[in-house]
Coordinates of C-alpha atoms and ligand atoms in Angstrom, one line a residue:
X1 CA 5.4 -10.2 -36.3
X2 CA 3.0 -7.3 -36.7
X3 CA 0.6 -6.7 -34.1
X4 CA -3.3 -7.1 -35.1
X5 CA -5.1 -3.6 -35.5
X6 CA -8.1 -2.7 -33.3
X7 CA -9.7 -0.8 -35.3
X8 CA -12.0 2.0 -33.4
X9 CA -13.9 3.0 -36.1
X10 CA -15.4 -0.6 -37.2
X11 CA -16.1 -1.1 -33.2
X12 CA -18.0 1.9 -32.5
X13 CA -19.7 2.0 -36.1
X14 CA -20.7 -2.0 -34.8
X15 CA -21.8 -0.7 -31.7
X16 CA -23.5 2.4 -32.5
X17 CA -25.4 -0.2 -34.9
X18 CA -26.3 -2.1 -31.8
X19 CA -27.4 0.7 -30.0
X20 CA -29.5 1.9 -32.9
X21 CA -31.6 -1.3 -32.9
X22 CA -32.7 -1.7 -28.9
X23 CA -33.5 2.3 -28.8
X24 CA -35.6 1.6 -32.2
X25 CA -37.1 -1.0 -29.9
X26 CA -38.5 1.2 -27.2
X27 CA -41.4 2.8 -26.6
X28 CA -39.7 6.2 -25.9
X29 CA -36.3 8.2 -27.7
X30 CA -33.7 8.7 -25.0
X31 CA -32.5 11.9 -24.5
X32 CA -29.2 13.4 -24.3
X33 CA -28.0 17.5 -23.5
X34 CA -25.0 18.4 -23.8
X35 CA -24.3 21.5 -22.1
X36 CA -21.4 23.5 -23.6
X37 CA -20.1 27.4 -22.5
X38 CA -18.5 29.7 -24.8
X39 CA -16.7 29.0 -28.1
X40 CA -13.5 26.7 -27.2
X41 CA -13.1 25.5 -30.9
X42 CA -11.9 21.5 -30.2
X43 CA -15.2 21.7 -27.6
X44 CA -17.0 22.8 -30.9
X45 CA -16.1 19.5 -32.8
X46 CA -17.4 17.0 -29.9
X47 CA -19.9 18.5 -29.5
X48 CA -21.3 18.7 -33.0
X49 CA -19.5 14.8 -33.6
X50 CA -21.7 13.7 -30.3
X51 CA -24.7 15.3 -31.6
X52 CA -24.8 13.6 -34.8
X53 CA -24.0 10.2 -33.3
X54 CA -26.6 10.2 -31.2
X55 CA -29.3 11.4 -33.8
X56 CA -28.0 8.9 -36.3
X57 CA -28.9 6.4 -33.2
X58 CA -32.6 7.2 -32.7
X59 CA -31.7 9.2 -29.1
X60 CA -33.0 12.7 -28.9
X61 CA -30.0 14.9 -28.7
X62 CA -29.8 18.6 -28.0
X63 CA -27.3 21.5 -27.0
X64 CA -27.3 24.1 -24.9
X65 CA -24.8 26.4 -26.0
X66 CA -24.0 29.2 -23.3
X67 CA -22.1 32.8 -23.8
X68 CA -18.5 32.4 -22.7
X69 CA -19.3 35.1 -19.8
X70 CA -22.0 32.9 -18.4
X71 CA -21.8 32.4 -14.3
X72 CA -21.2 29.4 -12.3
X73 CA -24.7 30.0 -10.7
X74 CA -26.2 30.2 -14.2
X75 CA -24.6 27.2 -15.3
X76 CA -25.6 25.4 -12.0
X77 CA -29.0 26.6 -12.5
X78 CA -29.8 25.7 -16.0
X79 CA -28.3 21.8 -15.1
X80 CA -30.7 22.0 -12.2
X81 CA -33.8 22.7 -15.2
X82 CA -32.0 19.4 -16.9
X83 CA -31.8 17.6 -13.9
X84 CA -35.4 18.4 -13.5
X85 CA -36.5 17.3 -17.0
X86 CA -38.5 14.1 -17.5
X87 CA -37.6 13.9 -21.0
X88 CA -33.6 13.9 -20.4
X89 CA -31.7 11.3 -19.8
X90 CA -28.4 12.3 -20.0
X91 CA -26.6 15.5 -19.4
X92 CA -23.1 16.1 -20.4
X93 CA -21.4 19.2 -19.5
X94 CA -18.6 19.5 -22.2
X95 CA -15.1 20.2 -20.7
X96 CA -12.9 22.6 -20.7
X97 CA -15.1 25.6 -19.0
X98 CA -14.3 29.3 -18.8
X99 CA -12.0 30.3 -15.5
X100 CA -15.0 32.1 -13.5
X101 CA -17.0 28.3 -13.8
X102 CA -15.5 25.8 -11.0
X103 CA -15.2 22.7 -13.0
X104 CA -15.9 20.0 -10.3
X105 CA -18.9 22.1 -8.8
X106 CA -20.4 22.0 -12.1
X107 CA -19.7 17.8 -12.1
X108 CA -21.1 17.7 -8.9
X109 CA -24.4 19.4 -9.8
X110 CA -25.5 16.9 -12.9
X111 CA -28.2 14.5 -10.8
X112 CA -25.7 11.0 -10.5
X113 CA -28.3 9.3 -12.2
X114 CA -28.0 11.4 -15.4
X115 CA -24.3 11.7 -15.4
X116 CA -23.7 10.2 -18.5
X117 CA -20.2 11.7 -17.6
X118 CA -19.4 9.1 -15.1
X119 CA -17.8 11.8 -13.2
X120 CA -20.0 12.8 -10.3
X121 CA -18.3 11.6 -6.9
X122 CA -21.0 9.2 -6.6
X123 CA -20.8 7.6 -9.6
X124 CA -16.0 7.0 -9.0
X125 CA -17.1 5.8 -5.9
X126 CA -19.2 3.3 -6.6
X127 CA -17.1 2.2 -9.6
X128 CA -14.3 2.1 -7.0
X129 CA -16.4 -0.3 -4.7
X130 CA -17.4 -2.5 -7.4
X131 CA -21.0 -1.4 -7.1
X132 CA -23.0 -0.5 -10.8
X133 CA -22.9 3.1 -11.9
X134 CA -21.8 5.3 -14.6
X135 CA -18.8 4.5 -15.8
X136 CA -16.7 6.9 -17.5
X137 CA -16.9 7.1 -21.7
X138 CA -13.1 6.8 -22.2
X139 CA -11.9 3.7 -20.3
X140 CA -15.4 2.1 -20.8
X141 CA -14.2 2.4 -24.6
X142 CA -10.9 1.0 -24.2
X143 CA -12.6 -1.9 -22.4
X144 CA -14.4 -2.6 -25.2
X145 CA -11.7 -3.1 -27.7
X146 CA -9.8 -5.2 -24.9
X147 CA -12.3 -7.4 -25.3
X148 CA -12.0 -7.2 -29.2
X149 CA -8.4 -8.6 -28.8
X150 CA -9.8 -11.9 -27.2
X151 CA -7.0 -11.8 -24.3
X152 CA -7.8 -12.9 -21.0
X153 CA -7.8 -10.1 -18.0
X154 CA -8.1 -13.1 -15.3
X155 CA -4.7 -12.8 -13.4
X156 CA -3.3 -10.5 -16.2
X157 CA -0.8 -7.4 -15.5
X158 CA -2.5 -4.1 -16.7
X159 CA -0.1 -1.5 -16.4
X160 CA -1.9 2.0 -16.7
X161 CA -0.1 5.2 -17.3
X162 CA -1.7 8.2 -16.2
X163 CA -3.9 8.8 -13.4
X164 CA -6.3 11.7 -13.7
X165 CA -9.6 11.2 -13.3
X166 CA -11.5 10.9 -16.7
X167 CA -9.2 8.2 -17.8
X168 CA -6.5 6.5 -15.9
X169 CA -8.0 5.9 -12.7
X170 CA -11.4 5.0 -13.9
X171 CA -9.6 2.3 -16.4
X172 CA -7.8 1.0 -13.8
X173 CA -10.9 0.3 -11.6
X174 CA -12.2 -1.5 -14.5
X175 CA -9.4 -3.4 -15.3
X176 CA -9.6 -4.7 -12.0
X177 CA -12.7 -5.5 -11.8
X178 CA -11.8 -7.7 -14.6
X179 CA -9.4 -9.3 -12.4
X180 CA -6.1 -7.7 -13.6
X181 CA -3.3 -7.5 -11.4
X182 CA -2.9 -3.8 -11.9
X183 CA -0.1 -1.1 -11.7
X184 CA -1.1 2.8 -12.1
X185 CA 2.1 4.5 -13.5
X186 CA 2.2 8.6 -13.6
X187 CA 4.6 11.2 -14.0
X188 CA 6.5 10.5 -10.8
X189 CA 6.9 6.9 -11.2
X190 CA 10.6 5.8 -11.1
X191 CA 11.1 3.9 -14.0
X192 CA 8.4 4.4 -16.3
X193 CA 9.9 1.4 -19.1
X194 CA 10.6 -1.4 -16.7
X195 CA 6.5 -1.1 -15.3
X196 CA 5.5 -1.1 -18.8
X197 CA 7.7 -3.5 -20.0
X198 CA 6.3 -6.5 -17.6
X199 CA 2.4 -5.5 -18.7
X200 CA 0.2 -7.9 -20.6
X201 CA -2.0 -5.1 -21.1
X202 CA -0.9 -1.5 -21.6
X203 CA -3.3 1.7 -21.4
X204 CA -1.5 4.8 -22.1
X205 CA -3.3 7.6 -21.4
X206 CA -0.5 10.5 -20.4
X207 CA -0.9 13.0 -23.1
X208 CA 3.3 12.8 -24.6
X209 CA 3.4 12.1 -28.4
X210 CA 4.8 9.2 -28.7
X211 CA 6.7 8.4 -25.4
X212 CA 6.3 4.9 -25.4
X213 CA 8.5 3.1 -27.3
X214 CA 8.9 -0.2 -28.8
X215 CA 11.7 -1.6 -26.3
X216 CA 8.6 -0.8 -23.5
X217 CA 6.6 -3.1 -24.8
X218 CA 6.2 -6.9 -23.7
X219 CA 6.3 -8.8 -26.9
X220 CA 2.6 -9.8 -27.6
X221 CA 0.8 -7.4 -25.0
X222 CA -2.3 -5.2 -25.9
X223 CA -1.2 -2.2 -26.1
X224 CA -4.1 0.3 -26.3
X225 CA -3.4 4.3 -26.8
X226 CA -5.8 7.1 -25.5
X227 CA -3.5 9.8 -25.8
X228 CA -4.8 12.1 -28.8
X229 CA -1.7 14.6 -29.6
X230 CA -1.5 17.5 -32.1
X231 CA 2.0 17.1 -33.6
X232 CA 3.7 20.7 -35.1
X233 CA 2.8 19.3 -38.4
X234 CA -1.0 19.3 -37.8
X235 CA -0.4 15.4 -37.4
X236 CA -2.4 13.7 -34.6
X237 CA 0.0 11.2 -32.2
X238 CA -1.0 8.9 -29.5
X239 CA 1.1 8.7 -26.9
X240 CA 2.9 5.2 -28.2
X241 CA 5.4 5.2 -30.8
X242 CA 3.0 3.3 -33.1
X243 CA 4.4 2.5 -36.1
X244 CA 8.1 0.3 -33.9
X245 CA 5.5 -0.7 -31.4
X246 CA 3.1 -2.6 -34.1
X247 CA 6.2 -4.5 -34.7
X248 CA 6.6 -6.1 -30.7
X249 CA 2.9 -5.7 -29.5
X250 CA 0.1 -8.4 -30.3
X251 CA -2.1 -6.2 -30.5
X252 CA -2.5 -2.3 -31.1
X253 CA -5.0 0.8 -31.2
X254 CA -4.0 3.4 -34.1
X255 CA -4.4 6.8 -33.5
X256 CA -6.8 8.3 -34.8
X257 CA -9.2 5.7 -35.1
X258 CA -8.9 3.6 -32.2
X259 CA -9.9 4.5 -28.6
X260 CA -11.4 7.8 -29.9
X261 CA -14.6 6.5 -31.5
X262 CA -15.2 4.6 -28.9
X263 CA -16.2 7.5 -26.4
X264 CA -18.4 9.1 -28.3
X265 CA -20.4 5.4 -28.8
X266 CA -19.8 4.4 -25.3
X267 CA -21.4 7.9 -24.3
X268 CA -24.6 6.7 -26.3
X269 CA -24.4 3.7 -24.5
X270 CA -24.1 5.5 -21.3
X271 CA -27.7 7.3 -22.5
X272 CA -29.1 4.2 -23.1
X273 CA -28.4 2.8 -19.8
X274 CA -29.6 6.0 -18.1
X275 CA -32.4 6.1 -19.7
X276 CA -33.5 2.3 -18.8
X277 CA -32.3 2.6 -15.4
X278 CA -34.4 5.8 -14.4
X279 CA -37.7 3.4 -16.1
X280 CA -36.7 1.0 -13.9
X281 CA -36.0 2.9 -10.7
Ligands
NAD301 P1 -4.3 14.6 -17.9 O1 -3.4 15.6 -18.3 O2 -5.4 14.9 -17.0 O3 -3.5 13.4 -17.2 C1 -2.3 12.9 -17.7 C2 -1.7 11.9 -16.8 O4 -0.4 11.5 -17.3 C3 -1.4 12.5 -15.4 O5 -1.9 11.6 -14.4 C4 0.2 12.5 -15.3 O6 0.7 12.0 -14.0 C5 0.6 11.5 -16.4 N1 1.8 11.9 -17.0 C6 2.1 13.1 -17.5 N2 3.3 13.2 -18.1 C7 3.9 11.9 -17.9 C8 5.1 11.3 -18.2 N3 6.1 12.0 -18.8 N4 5.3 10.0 -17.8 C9 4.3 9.4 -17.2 N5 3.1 9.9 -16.9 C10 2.9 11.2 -17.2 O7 -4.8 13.9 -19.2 P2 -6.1 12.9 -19.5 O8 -7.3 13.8 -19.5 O9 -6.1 11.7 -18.7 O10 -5.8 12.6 -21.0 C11 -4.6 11.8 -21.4 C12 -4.5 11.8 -22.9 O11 -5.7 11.1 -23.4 C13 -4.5 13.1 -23.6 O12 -3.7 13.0 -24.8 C14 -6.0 13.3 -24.0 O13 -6.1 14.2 -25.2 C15 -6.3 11.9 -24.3 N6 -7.8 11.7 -24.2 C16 -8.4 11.0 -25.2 C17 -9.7 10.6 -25.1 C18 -10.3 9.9 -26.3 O14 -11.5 9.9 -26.4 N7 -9.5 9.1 -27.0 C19 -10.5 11.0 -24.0 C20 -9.8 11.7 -23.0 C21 -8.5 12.0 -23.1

């Protein structure tokens, strides 16, 4: 039987709706920066895709676009002005950076409470002690259209695969927290198919075209794809096989359109959130 689609693109257009409504609500416009350096061309796309987004939303969104020779201590001092600013809420410094700009100490610098990244230290260690924090865009998605599917997480197996730190070990935190019993499976893992193949819930998030295949795949289980792969033909491929595993999985994210929309609206929500908790603090 053929696995039910979660569609991305109706989720985040429903949640982005959502979002639109409380911020119309408030007495203020929250504010988002994104803070890009130089001209990387993908970095050019998200940028402008998580501009729009957030203005169709109500937020207040700007860019600070920085040469590509730009310093670290520039960089660190123009997030410092942000971190300063009353009037934002968010910062985002958009990834990849030139090589003379330490990615992490640029992370490190965005105020925790702003970081609508989720990637400050502060804010992976309090997602992995349970506490409440800013969780990052990507696997706050993918939670999102887990819950779409309607399948419990109580006592579930989530099998992960991938472990960096935007994505697979911030999704496995959360899955956990939703009381999955999960496994984190990476590169060196011995036999890749076998972990996949016992999971009721399947995040792939490795960055291989297609590597999972059908035969992976627990008959019914959610199966939901984060990888986003440029194919020699110009087409994009997740990292699961997706047209043999939509025959075995119950459910299935597409790729595009399924986990991608979702970071860019989780990022808004991630604003949103920011914005209310430094009101509140
Ligand atoms: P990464 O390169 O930082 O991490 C990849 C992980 O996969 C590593 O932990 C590695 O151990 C593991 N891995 C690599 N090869 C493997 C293999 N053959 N078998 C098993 N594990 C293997 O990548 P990332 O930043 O976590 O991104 C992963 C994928 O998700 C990429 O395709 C990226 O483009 C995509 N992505 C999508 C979104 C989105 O919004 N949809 C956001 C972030 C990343």
């Amino acid at each position: 039987m053929a696995a039910t689609i979660l569609d991305g693109k109706v989720l985040a257009a429903r949640l982005r709706a959502t979002l639109a409504t409380r911020v119309a609500a408030l007495h203020f416009r929250p504010g988002l920066t994104v803070v890009r350096v130089g001209d990387d061309p993908a970095s050019g796309v998200y940028v402008r895709n998580k501009d729009r987004a957030a203005q169709e939303a109500g937020f207040i969104a700007r860019t600070i676009h920085l040469p590509a020779a730009t310093t670290q201590a520039e960089l660190l001092g123009q997030i410092a002005v942000l971190n300063a600013d009353p009037a934002v809420d968010g910062i985002l410094v958009q990834l990849p950076l030139p090589p003379q700009i330490d990615a992490q100490a640029a992370i490190n610098a965005v105020d925790p409470a702003k970081d609508v990244d989720g990637f400050h230290p502060i804010n992976a260690g309090r997602l992995a002690s349970g506490q409440p924090g800013m969780v990052p865009c990507t696997p706050r998605g993918v939670m999102h259209l887990l819950a779409e599917s309607g399948a419990p997480t109580r006592g579930a197996r989530a099998v992960v695969l991938g472990r960096s730190q935007i994505v697979g070990r911030p999704m496995a935190q959360l899955l956990l927290t939703a009381d999955c019993t999960v496994t984190i499976a990476h590169s060196r893992t011995a036999d890749l198919p076998a972990e996949c193949a016992r999971a009721d819930i399947l995040v792939a998030a490795v960055g291989r075209p297609e590597l999972v295949r059908a035969d992976w795949i627990k008959p019914g289980a959610v199966v939901l794809d984060v990888g986003i792969n440029r194919l020699l033909d110009g087409r994009l491929a997740g990292d699961v096989a997706y047209a043999e595993a939509a025959e075995r999985a119950g459910f299935i994210t597409p790729v595009p359109g399924g986990v991608g929309p979702m970071t860019i609206a989780c990022l808004l929500e991630n604003t949103l959130d920011a914005a209310l908790a430094r009101r509140a603090a």
